[in-house]
mmCIF file of C-alpha atoms in Angstrom:
data_model
loop_
_atom_site.group_PDB
_atom_site.id
_atom_site.type_symbol
_atom_site.label_atom_id
_atom_site.label_comp_id
_atom_site.label_asym_id
_atom_site.label_seq_id
_atom_site.Cartn_x
_atom_site.Cartn_y
_atom_site.Cartn_z
ATOM 1 C CA MET A 1 28.832 42.016 62.643
ATOM 2 C CA PHE A 2 29.448 42.150 58.866
ATOM 3 C CA GLY A 3 32.884 43.637 59.421
ATOM 4 C CA GLY A 4 33.871 40.660 61.557
ATOM 5 C CA ILE A 5 32.759 38.252 58.839
ATOM 6 C CA ARG A 6 34.752 40.226 56.227
ATOM 7 C CA ASN A 7 37.849 40.169 58.388
ATOM 8 C CA ALA A 8 37.513 36.435 58.903
ATOM 9 C CA LEU A 9 37.261 35.829 55.140
ATOM 10 C CA MET A 10 40.136 38.239 54.330
ATOM 11 C CA GLY A 11 42.449 36.919 57.022
ATOM 12 C CA ARG A 12 45.550 34.766 56.678
ATOM 13 C CA SER A 13 43.540 31.536 56.446
ATOM 14 C CA SER A 14 44.295 29.668 53.168
ATOM 15 C CA LEU A 15 40.729 28.323 53.103
ATOM 16 C CA ALA A 16 39.239 31.817 53.172
ATOM 17 C CA PHE A 17 41.644 32.991 50.459
ATOM 18 C CA ALA A 18 40.789 30.056 48.167
ATOM 19 C CA GLY A 19 37.056 30.681 48.648
ATOM 20 C CA GLN A 20 37.441 34.342 47.796
ATOM 21 C CA ARG A 21 39.482 33.559 44.656
ATOM 22 C CA SER A 22 37.017 30.958 43.329
ATOM 23 C CA PHE A 23 34.114 33.330 43.977
ATOM 24 C CA ALA A 24 35.812 36.104 41.989
ATOM 25 C CA LEU A 25 36.619 33.713 39.106
ATOM 26 C CA SER A 26 33.031 32.469 38.840
ATOM 27 C CA SER A 27 31.786 36.065 38.835
ATOM 28 C CA ARG A 28 34.046 36.925 35.872
ATOM 29 C CA ILE A 29 32.874 33.831 33.918
ATOM 30 C CA ARG A 30 29.218 34.682 34.563
ATOM 31 C CA ALA A 31 29.735 38.288 33.442
ATOM 32 C CA ALA A 32 31.476 37.137 30.240
ATOM 33 C CA ALA A 33 28.644 34.735 29.436
ATOM 34 C CA GLU A 34 26.023 37.438 29.995
ATOM 35 C CA SER A 35 27.899 39.871 27.744
ATOM 36 C CA THR A 36 28.166 37.218 25.003
ATOM 37 C CA GLN A 37 24.438 36.482 25.163
ATOM 38 C CA SER A 38 23.600 40.178 25.122
ATOM 39 C CA ASN A 39 25.523 40.577 21.838
ATOM 40 C CA VAL A 40 23.413 37.819 20.135
ATOM 41 C CA PRO A 41 20.027 39.156 19.022
ATOM 42 C CA GLN A 42 17.094 37.269 20.553
ATOM 43 C CA GLY A 43 13.660 36.773 19.018
ATOM 44 C CA PRO A 44 10.863 34.319 18.202
ATOM 45 C CA ILE A 45 11.256 31.327 15.883
ATOM 46 C CA ILE A 46 10.357 32.202 12.294
ATOM 47 C CA LYS A 47 8.299 29.474 10.597
ATOM 48 C CA THR A 48 7.640 28.849 6.901
ATOM 49 C CA ASP A 49 5.484 26.462 4.893
ATOM 50 C CA ASN A 50 8.501 24.716 3.390
ATOM 51 C CA GLU A 51 8.199 21.627 5.577
ATOM 52 C CA ARG A 52 8.723 17.910 5.251
ATOM 53 C CA ILE A 53 7.390 15.039 7.335
ATOM 54 C CA VAL A 54 10.228 13.328 9.176
ATOM 55 C CA SER A 55 8.222 10.601 10.929
ATOM 56 C CA TRP A 56 4.821 9.766 12.397
ATOM 57 C CA LYS A 57 3.668 9.191 15.957
ATOM 58 C CA LEU A 58 0.629 7.026 16.714
ATOM 59 C CA TYR A 59 -0.687 7.694 20.226
ATOM 60 C CA ALA A 60 -3.025 5.276 22.030
ATOM 61 C CA LYS A 61 -4.402 6.777 25.232
ATOM 62 C CA CYS A 62 -6.127 3.862 26.984
ATOM 63 C CA ASN A 63 -7.727 5.516 29.993
ATOM 64 C CA LYS A 64 -9.933 3.764 32.506
ATOM 65 C CA HIS A 65 -13.111 5.305 31.068
ATOM 66 C CA ASN A 66 -12.201 5.977 27.418
ATOM 67 C CA THR A 67 -9.876 5.024 24.555
ATOM 68 C CA ILE A 68 -8.401 7.704 22.251
ATOM 69 C CA VAL A 69 -6.230 6.959 19.193
ATOM 70 C CA SER A 70 -4.526 9.895 17.425
ATOM 71 C CA LEU A 71 -1.938 10.303 14.659
ATOM 72 C CA PHE A 72 0.633 13.130 14.621
ATOM 73 C CA ALA A 73 3.103 14.089 11.889
ATOM 74 C CA VAL A 74 6.594 15.129 13.050
ATOM 75 C CA THR A 75 7.572 17.965 10.685
ATOM 76 C CA GLU A 76 10.836 19.786 9.973
ATOM 77 C CA ASP A 77 11.146 23.311 8.579
ATOM 78 C CA LEU A 78 13.648 23.104 5.701
ATOM 79 C CA ASP A 79 14.383 26.856 5.943
ATOM 80 C CA PHE A 80 14.806 26.879 9.724
ATOM 81 C CA MET A 81 18.568 27.487 9.798
ATOM 82 C CA LYS A 82 18.401 30.227 7.170
ATOM 83 C CA ASN A 83 15.460 32.095 8.734
ATOM 84 C CA ASN A 84 16.518 31.729 12.375
ATOM 85 C CA GLU A 85 20.151 32.795 12.448
ATOM 86 C CA HIS A 86 19.355 35.056 15.395
ATOM 87 C CA LEU A 87 18.733 32.041 17.671
ATOM 88 C CA SER A 88 21.435 30.670 19.929
ATOM 89 C CA TYR A 89 23.122 27.337 19.370
ATOM 90 C CA ASN A 90 21.211 25.744 22.251
ATOM 91 C CA GLU A 91 17.843 26.885 20.890
ATOM 92 C CA LYS A 92 18.624 25.426 17.481
ATOM 93 C CA VAL A 93 19.635 22.111 19.037
ATOM 94 C CA LEU A 94 16.447 22.054 21.100
ATOM 95 C CA TYR A 95 14.373 22.633 17.955
ATOM 96 C CA TYR A 96 15.848 19.598 16.209
ATOM 97 C CA MET A 97 15.635 17.498 19.374
ATOM 98 C CA HIS A 98 11.924 18.275 19.768
ATOM 99 C CA LEU A 99 10.541 18.799 16.283
ATOM 100 C CA PRO A 100 6.984 20.172 16.111
ATOM 101 C CA GLN A 101 4.068 17.762 15.695
ATOM 102 C CA LYS A 102 0.862 18.333 13.745
ATOM 103 C CA SER A 103 -2.333 16.418 14.437
ATOM 104 C CA LYS A 104 -3.716 14.561 11.417
ATOM 105 C CA LEU A 105 -6.585 12.544 12.896
ATOM 106 C CA MET A 106 -8.112 11.578 16.228
ATOM 107 C CA VAL A 107 -10.739 8.936 17.064
ATOM 108 C CA SER A 108 -12.341 8.334 20.469
ATOM 109 C CA ALA A 109 -15.005 5.977 21.789
ATOM 110 C CA GLY A 110 -17.471 8.838 22.214
ATOM 111 C CA MET A 111 -17.120 9.811 18.547
ATOM 112 C CA LEU A 112 -18.256 6.305 17.535
ATOM 113 C CA GLY A 113 -21.450 6.450 19.605
ATOM 114 C CA PHE A 114 -20.340 4.671 22.787
ATOM 115 C CA ARG A 115 -21.818 6.238 25.902
ATOM 116 C CA ASN A 116 -21.078 6.188 29.629
ATOM 117 C CA SER A 117 -19.651 2.855 30.791
ATOM 118 C CA GLN A 118 -19.617 1.467 27.229
ATOM 119 C CA LYS A 119 -16.555 3.632 26.431
ATOM 120 C CA GLN A 120 -14.330 1.718 28.850
ATOM 121 C CA GLU A 121 -15.021 -1.760 27.439
ATOM 122 C CA TYR A 122 -12.791 -3.874 25.187
ATOM 123 C CA GLU A 123 -15.227 -3.624 22.256
ATOM 124 C CA ALA A 124 -15.084 0.198 22.293
ATOM 125 C CA GLY A 125 -11.273 0.170 22.191
ATOM 126 C CA TYR A 126 -11.312 -2.358 19.364
ATOM 127 C CA GLN A 127 -13.743 -0.284 17.269
ATOM 128 C CA VAL A 128 -11.756 2.924 17.903
ATOM 129 C CA THR A 129 -8.490 1.309 16.770
ATOM 130 C CA CYS A 130 -10.090 -0.253 13.676
ATOM 131 C CA ARG A 131 -11.648 3.090 12.721
ATOM 132 C CA ALA A 132 -8.341 4.971 13.134
ATOM 133 C CA LEU A 133 -6.370 2.428 11.083
ATOM 134 C CA LYS A 134 -9.055 2.487 8.381
ATOM 135 C CA LEU A 135 -8.908 6.302 8.166
ATOM 136 C CA ILE A 136 -5.111 6.173 7.855
ATOM 137 C CA GLU A 137 -5.457 3.736 4.970
ATOM 138 C CA GLU A 138 -8.269 5.679 3.244
ATOM 139 C CA LYS A 139 -6.482 9.053 3.463
ATOM 140 C CA LYS A 140 -3.172 7.465 2.388
ATOM 141 C CA LEU A 141 -1.252 9.365 5.061
ATOM 142 C CA ILE A 142 1.559 6.846 5.553
ATOM 143 C CA GLY A 143 4.009 6.263 2.706
ATOM 144 C CA PRO A 144 5.768 2.943 2.098
ATOM 145 C CA ASN A 145 9.068 4.246 3.523
ATOM 146 C CA ASP A 146 7.666 6.351 6.388
ATOM 147 C CA LYS A 147 8.570 5.545 9.981
ATOM 148 C CA ILE A 148 5.991 5.265 12.743
ATOM 149 C CA GLU A 149 6.533 5.363 16.490
ATOM 150 C CA VAL A 150 3.704 3.872 18.572
ATOM 151 C CA ILE A 151 3.227 5.398 22.034
ATOM 152 C CA ILE A 152 0.811 3.697 24.453
ATOM 153 C CA THR A 153 -0.421 5.336 27.656
ATOM 154 C CA ASN A 154 -2.282 3.893 30.680
ATOM 155 C CA TYR A 155 -3.709 0.433 31.314
ATOM 156 C CA GLY A 156 -7.416 0.522 30.440
ATOM 157 C CA LYS A 157 -9.273 -2.305 28.682
ATOM 158 C CA GLY A 158 -8.690 -0.570 25.358
ATOM 159 C CA ARG A 159 -4.936 -1.239 25.636
ATOM 160 C CA GLN A 160 -5.348 -4.950 24.931
ATOM 161 C CA ALA A 161 -7.754 -4.167 22.079
ATOM 162 C CA PHE A 162 -5.261 -1.723 20.531
ATOM 163 C CA GLU A 163 -2.439 -4.261 20.699
ATOM 164 C CA SER A 164 -4.678 -6.983 19.213
ATOM 165 C CA CYS A 165 -5.544 -4.743 16.253
ATOM 166 C CA LEU A 166 -1.891 -3.909 15.600
ATOM 167 C CA VAL A 167 -0.836 -7.560 15.432
ATOM 168 C CA GLY A 168 -4.014 -8.621 13.593
ATOM 169 C CA LYS A 169 -5.182 -8.120 10.048
ATOM 170 C CA GLU A 170 -6.392 -4.581 10.854
ATOM 171 C CA GLY A 171 -2.818 -3.356 11.392
ATOM 172 C CA ALA A 172 -1.279 -5.078 8.369
ATOM 173 C CA GLY A 173 -1.174 -1.782 6.433
ATOM 174 C CA ILE A 174 1.144 0.035 8.866
ATOM 175 C CA ARG A 175 2.865 -2.816 10.696
ATOM 176 C CA SER A 176 5.892 -2.781 8.385
ATOM 177 C CA ASN A 177 6.381 0.976 9.030
ATOM 178 C CA ILE A 178 6.561 0.683 12.835
ATOM 179 C CA VAL A 179 10.120 1.183 14.061
ATOM 180 C CA ARG A 180 9.492 1.680 17.771
ATOM 181 C CA ILE A 181 6.846 0.964 20.415
ATOM 182 C CA SER A 182 7.103 2.782 23.741
ATOM 183 C CA ASP A 183 5.047 2.984 26.922
ATOM 184 C CA ASN A 184 4.441 6.510 28.225
ATOM 185 C CA THR A 185 2.427 5.527 31.300
ATOM 186 C CA LYS A 186 3.331 7.554 34.382
ATOM 187 C CA LEU A 187 3.696 5.290 37.400
ATOM 188 C CA LYS A 188 2.693 6.585 40.800
ATOM 189 C CA PHE A 189 5.163 6.604 43.661
ATOM 190 C CA GLY A 190 5.368 3.148 45.187
ATOM 191 C CA GLY A 191 3.652 1.558 42.201
ATOM 192 C CA ASN A 192 6.273 -1.157 41.962
ATOM 193 C CA ARG A 193 5.453 -2.544 45.389
ATOM 194 C CA ALA A 194 3.808 -5.951 45.718
ATOM 195 C CA LYS A 195 0.033 -6.108 45.971
ATOM 196 C CA PHE A 196 -0.010 -7.406 49.558
ATOM 197 C CA GLN A 197 2.310 -4.582 50.636
ATOM 198 C CA ARG A 198 0.030 -1.925 49.146
ATOM 199 C CA HIS A 199 -3.031 -3.506 50.772
ATOM 200 C CA ALA A 200 -1.268 -3.725 54.132
ATOM 201 C CA ALA A 201 -0.235 -0.065 53.946
ATOM 202 C CA ALA A 202 -3.785 0.982 53.045
ATOM 203 C CA ALA A 203 -5.219 -1.077 55.920
ATOM 204 C CA LYS A 204 -2.736 0.448 58.358
ATOM 205 C CA LYS A 205 -3.583 3.959 57.187
ATOM 206 C CA SER A 206 -7.330 3.397 57.510
ATOM 207 C CA ALA A 207 -6.916 1.789 60.946
ATOM 208 C CA LEU A 208 -4.959 4.788 62.241
ATOM 209 C CA LYS A 209 -7.415 7.215 60.683
ATOM 210 C CA GLY A 210 -10.483 5.643 62.271
ATOM 211 C CA THR A 211 -13.822 4.403 60.998
ATOM 212 C CA ASN A 212 -15.928 7.539 61.402
ATOM 213 C CA SER A 213 -13.920 9.861 59.164
ATOM 214 C CA LYS A 214 -15.799 8.958 55.991
ATOM 215 C CA LYS A 215 -19.333 7.642 55.853
ATOM 216 C CA ALA A 216 -20.782 6.363 52.600
ATOM 217 C CA THR A 217 -24.467 6.903 51.906
ATOM 218 C CA LYS A 218 -26.359 4.320 49.894
ATOM 219 C CA VAL A 219 -28.241 5.889 47.011
ATOM 220 C CA ARG A 220 -31.752 4.509 46.576
ATOM 221 C CA THR A 221 -33.605 5.161 43.334
ATOM 222 C CA SER A 222 -36.687 3.057 44.041
ATOM 223 C CA THR A 223 -39.287 2.841 46.810
ATOM 224 C CA THR A 224 -39.360 -0.960 46.589
ATOM 225 C CA PHE A 225 -37.233 -2.787 49.150
ATOM 226 C CA ARG A 226 -36.242 -6.334 48.262
ATOM 227 C CA LEU A 227 -34.051 -8.902 49.939
ATOM 228 C CA PRO A 228 -30.896 -9.936 48.089
ATOM 229 C CA LYS A 229 -30.991 -13.119 46.042
ATOM 230 C CA THR A 230 -28.911 -15.521 48.099
ATOM 231 C CA LEU A 231 -27.400 -18.797 46.980
ATOM 232 C CA LYS A 232 -29.865 -21.708 46.906
ATOM 233 C CA LEU A 233 -28.257 -25.082 46.377
ATOM 234 C CA ALA A 234 -30.096 -28.046 44.898
ATOM 235 C CA ARG A 235 -30.867 -30.939 47.211
ATOM 236 C CA LYS A 236 -28.390 -33.820 47.192
ATOM 237 C CA PRO A 237 -29.783 -36.525 49.507
ATOM 238 C CA ARG A 238 -27.250 -39.041 50.736
ATOM 239 C CA PHE A 239 -29.872 -41.772 51.181
ATOM 240 C CA ALA A 240 -33.449 -42.471 50.038
ATOM 241 C CA THR A 241 -36.245 -41.473 52.414
ATOM 242 C CA THR A 242 -38.708 -44.014 50.936
ATOM 243 C CA SER A 243 -38.116 -47.727 50.485
ATOM 244 C CA VAL A 244 -40.243 -48.029 47.323
ATOM 245 C CA PRO A 245 -40.440 -45.133 44.826
ATOM 246 C CA HIS A 246 -43.928 -43.931 43.933
ATOM 247 C CA TYR A 247 -45.396 -44.951 40.605
ATOM 248 C CA ARG A 248 -45.667 -42.363 37.880
ATOM 249 C CA ARG A 249 -48.513 -40.064 38.824
ATOM 250 C CA LEU A 250 -48.998 -38.648 35.310
ATOM 251 C CA ASP A 251 -48.269 -41.025 32.458
ATOM 252 C CA ALA A 252 -49.399 -40.688 28.837
ATOM 253 C CA TYR A 253 -52.683 -42.507 29.481
ATOM 254 C CA LYS A 254 -53.561 -40.260 32.421
ATOM 255 C CA ILE A 255 -52.631 -37.075 30.568
ATOM 256 C CA ILE A 256 -54.767 -37.809 27.472
ATOM 257 C CA GLU A 257 -58.156 -38.690 28.933
ATOM 258 C CA SER A 258 -60.447 -38.814 25.865
ATOM 259 C CA PRO A 259 -60.963 -37.250 22.435
ATOM 260 C CA ILE A 260 -63.674 -34.631 21.948
ATOM 261 C CA ALA A 261 -65.868 -35.375 18.924
ATOM 262 C CA SER A 262 -68.168 -32.343 18.828
ATOM 263 C CA GLU A 263 -69.027 -30.577 15.554
ATOM 264 C CA THR A 264 -66.572 -27.753 16.226
ATOM 265 C CA ALA A 265 -63.867 -30.273 17.119
ATOM 266 C CA ILE A 266 -64.442 -32.230 13.895
ATOM 267 C CA LYS A 267 -64.271 -28.943 11.956
ATOM 268 C CA LYS A 268 -60.915 -28.219 13.614
ATOM 269 C CA VAL A 269 -59.663 -31.647 12.553
ATOM 270 C CA GLU A 270 -60.713 -31.150 8.928
ATOM 271 C CA ASP A 271 -59.829 -27.478 8.420
ATOM 272 C CA GLY A 272 -57.099 -26.674 10.940
ATOM 273 C CA ASN A 273 -55.110 -29.938 11.114
ATOM 274 C CA THR A 274 -55.823 -29.844 14.870
ATOM 275 C CA LEU A 275 -56.807 -32.633 17.279
ATOM 276 C CA VAL A 276 -59.011 -31.825 20.284
ATOM 277 C CA PHE A 277 -58.616 -33.836 23.501
ATOM 278 C CA GLN A 278 -59.799 -33.682 27.059
ATOM 279 C CA VAL A 279 -56.660 -33.809 29.190
ATOM 280 C CA SER A 280 -55.797 -33.974 32.858
ATOM 281 C CA ILE A 281 -56.302 -30.752 34.750
ATOM 282 C CA LYS A 282 -52.776 -31.104 36.159
ATOM 283 C CA ALA A 283 -51.027 -31.599 32.796
ATOM 284 C CA ASN A 284 -49.065 -28.783 31.174
ATOM 285 C CA LYS A 285 -48.271 -28.254 27.489
ATOM 286 C CA HIS A 286 -44.887 -29.989 27.633
ATOM 287 C CA GLN A 287 -46.437 -33.099 29.172
ATOM 288 C CA ILE A 288 -49.286 -33.074 26.623
ATOM 289 C CA LYS A 289 -46.831 -32.814 23.736
ATOM 290 C CA SER A 290 -44.729 -35.751 24.950
ATOM 291 C CA ALA A 291 -47.867 -37.839 25.618
ATOM 292 C CA VAL A 292 -49.178 -37.276 22.057
ATOM 293 C CA LYS A 293 -45.772 -38.217 20.666
ATOM 294 C CA GLU A 294 -45.714 -41.388 22.769
ATOM 295 C CA LEU A 295 -49.285 -42.518 22.036
ATOM 296 C CA TYR A 296 -49.787 -41.559 18.386
ATOM 297 C CA ASN A 297 -46.213 -41.027 17.126
ATOM 298 C CA VAL A 298 -46.917 -37.587 15.620
ATOM 299 C CA ASP A 299 -45.080 -34.266 15.954
ATOM 300 C CA VAL A 300 -46.838 -31.293 17.519
ATOM 301 C CA GLU A 301 -46.460 -27.736 16.227
ATOM 302 C CA LYS A 302 -48.546 -25.841 18.786
ATOM 303 C CA ILE A 303 -50.820 -26.522 21.771
ATOM 304 C CA ASN A 304 -53.575 -24.288 23.150
ATOM 305 C CA THR A 305 -55.324 -25.218 26.394
ATOM 306 C CA LEU A 306 -58.364 -23.937 28.247
ATOM 307 C CA VAL A 307 -60.272 -24.910 31.387
ATOM 308 C CA ARG A 308 -63.969 -25.378 30.693
ATOM 309 C CA PRO A 309 -66.748 -24.219 33.070
ATOM 310 C CA ASN A 310 -67.309 -27.810 34.223
ATOM 311 C CA GLY A 311 -63.733 -27.932 35.551
ATOM 312 C CA THR A 312 -62.115 -30.079 32.844
ATOM 313 C CA LYS A 313 -59.226 -29.050 30.622
ATOM 314 C CA LYS A 314 -59.433 -29.053 26.831
ATOM 315 C CA ALA A 315 -56.353 -29.090 24.572
ATOM 316 C CA TYR A 316 -56.186 -28.009 20.915
ATOM 317 C CA ILE A 317 -53.182 -29.844 19.449
ATOM 318 C CA ARG A 318 -52.078 -28.631 16.009
ATOM 319 C CA LEU A 319 -49.880 -31.103 14.172
ATOM 320 C CA THR A 320 -46.971 -30.326 11.879
ATOM 321 C CA ALA A 321 -47.466 -30.130 8.117
ATOM 322 C CA ASP A 322 -46.066 -33.622 7.491
ATOM 323 C CA HIS A 323 -48.893 -35.209 9.555
ATOM 324 C CA ASP A 324 -52.605 -35.202 8.678
ATOM 325 C CA ALA A 325 -54.912 -34.784 11.674
ATOM 326 C CA LEU A 326 -57.793 -36.509 9.813
ATOM 327 C CA ASP A 327 -55.721 -39.664 9.303
ATOM 328 C CA VAL A 328 -54.707 -39.676 12.968
ATOM 329 C CA ALA A 329 -58.356 -39.212 14.017
ATOM 330 C CA ASN A 330 -59.440 -42.118 11.794
ATOM 331 C CA ARG A 331 -56.695 -44.267 13.257
ATOM 332 C CA ILE A 332 -57.800 -43.390 16.791
ATOM 333 C CA GLY A 333 -61.428 -44.017 15.850
ATOM 334 C CA TYR A 334 -63.282 -40.909 16.945
ATOM 335 C CA VAL A 335 -64.182 -39.586 13.471
#
């Protein structure tokens, strides 16, 4: 079988001859390249401490559940060419295309005390960015002529907070050094489709899959079962159900029934700047306060009420400091 294939390739066909010639030429080129590379000594990159900072990179990773801001220094080895002569030309070019980066600081929402769902909020992202910019200013990492590249990733709530800090007063210290802002968010396949198209595709997929493939279980953490709080609208009658409205059932004169002039009540008036009245059993403190204001034109500081054993309600009404309860009692006429 192989002999027949060889004869077909080595026959008089010009196509077979051209294929054989190109194959032989590529083999010679590959062998020459391998021999050239074998003559060049290979080895690891030799690093020294003689470095300089070329630029800075400020990363903002705004995830769905956290916000992380970090600063990296892009460094260059000044003795790289002298110490790494054994490297190939391509390796040297790759080194200068992708210079090494060294981390200088990193701040996250968890480091500032935010826990669980708090880390994904706007406030957490804002505090993280402010803290990172403040540390950069305190440590004096960025020089006046240094260049900064800002790289933002993902679309969490902290992204808007990070951008607000950069354009606000918090980012005034480094704003003049920023030369480039890039977005490093990786988009999923089909992410540029319209929203209705994605929803339609998801609905189609779930319809074909069926309804019994995945069953969610509701987690209950309490033994108390309560109905949900549904919407309750206020009444808006279109017409009156009564021809004549009822008179006011509790006015000021029905709320304040009579003053109490016992010895303890008089002592309250003299010592505690407090008036004591018998009030309607149906009156509450708000109604008592407005009734006292209407009848006697005084301001009330506090009201205490109690229901006596005989079924009547007593109210202790303490007046404000600018009113004297004894004068009011004399004016009423029960002292």
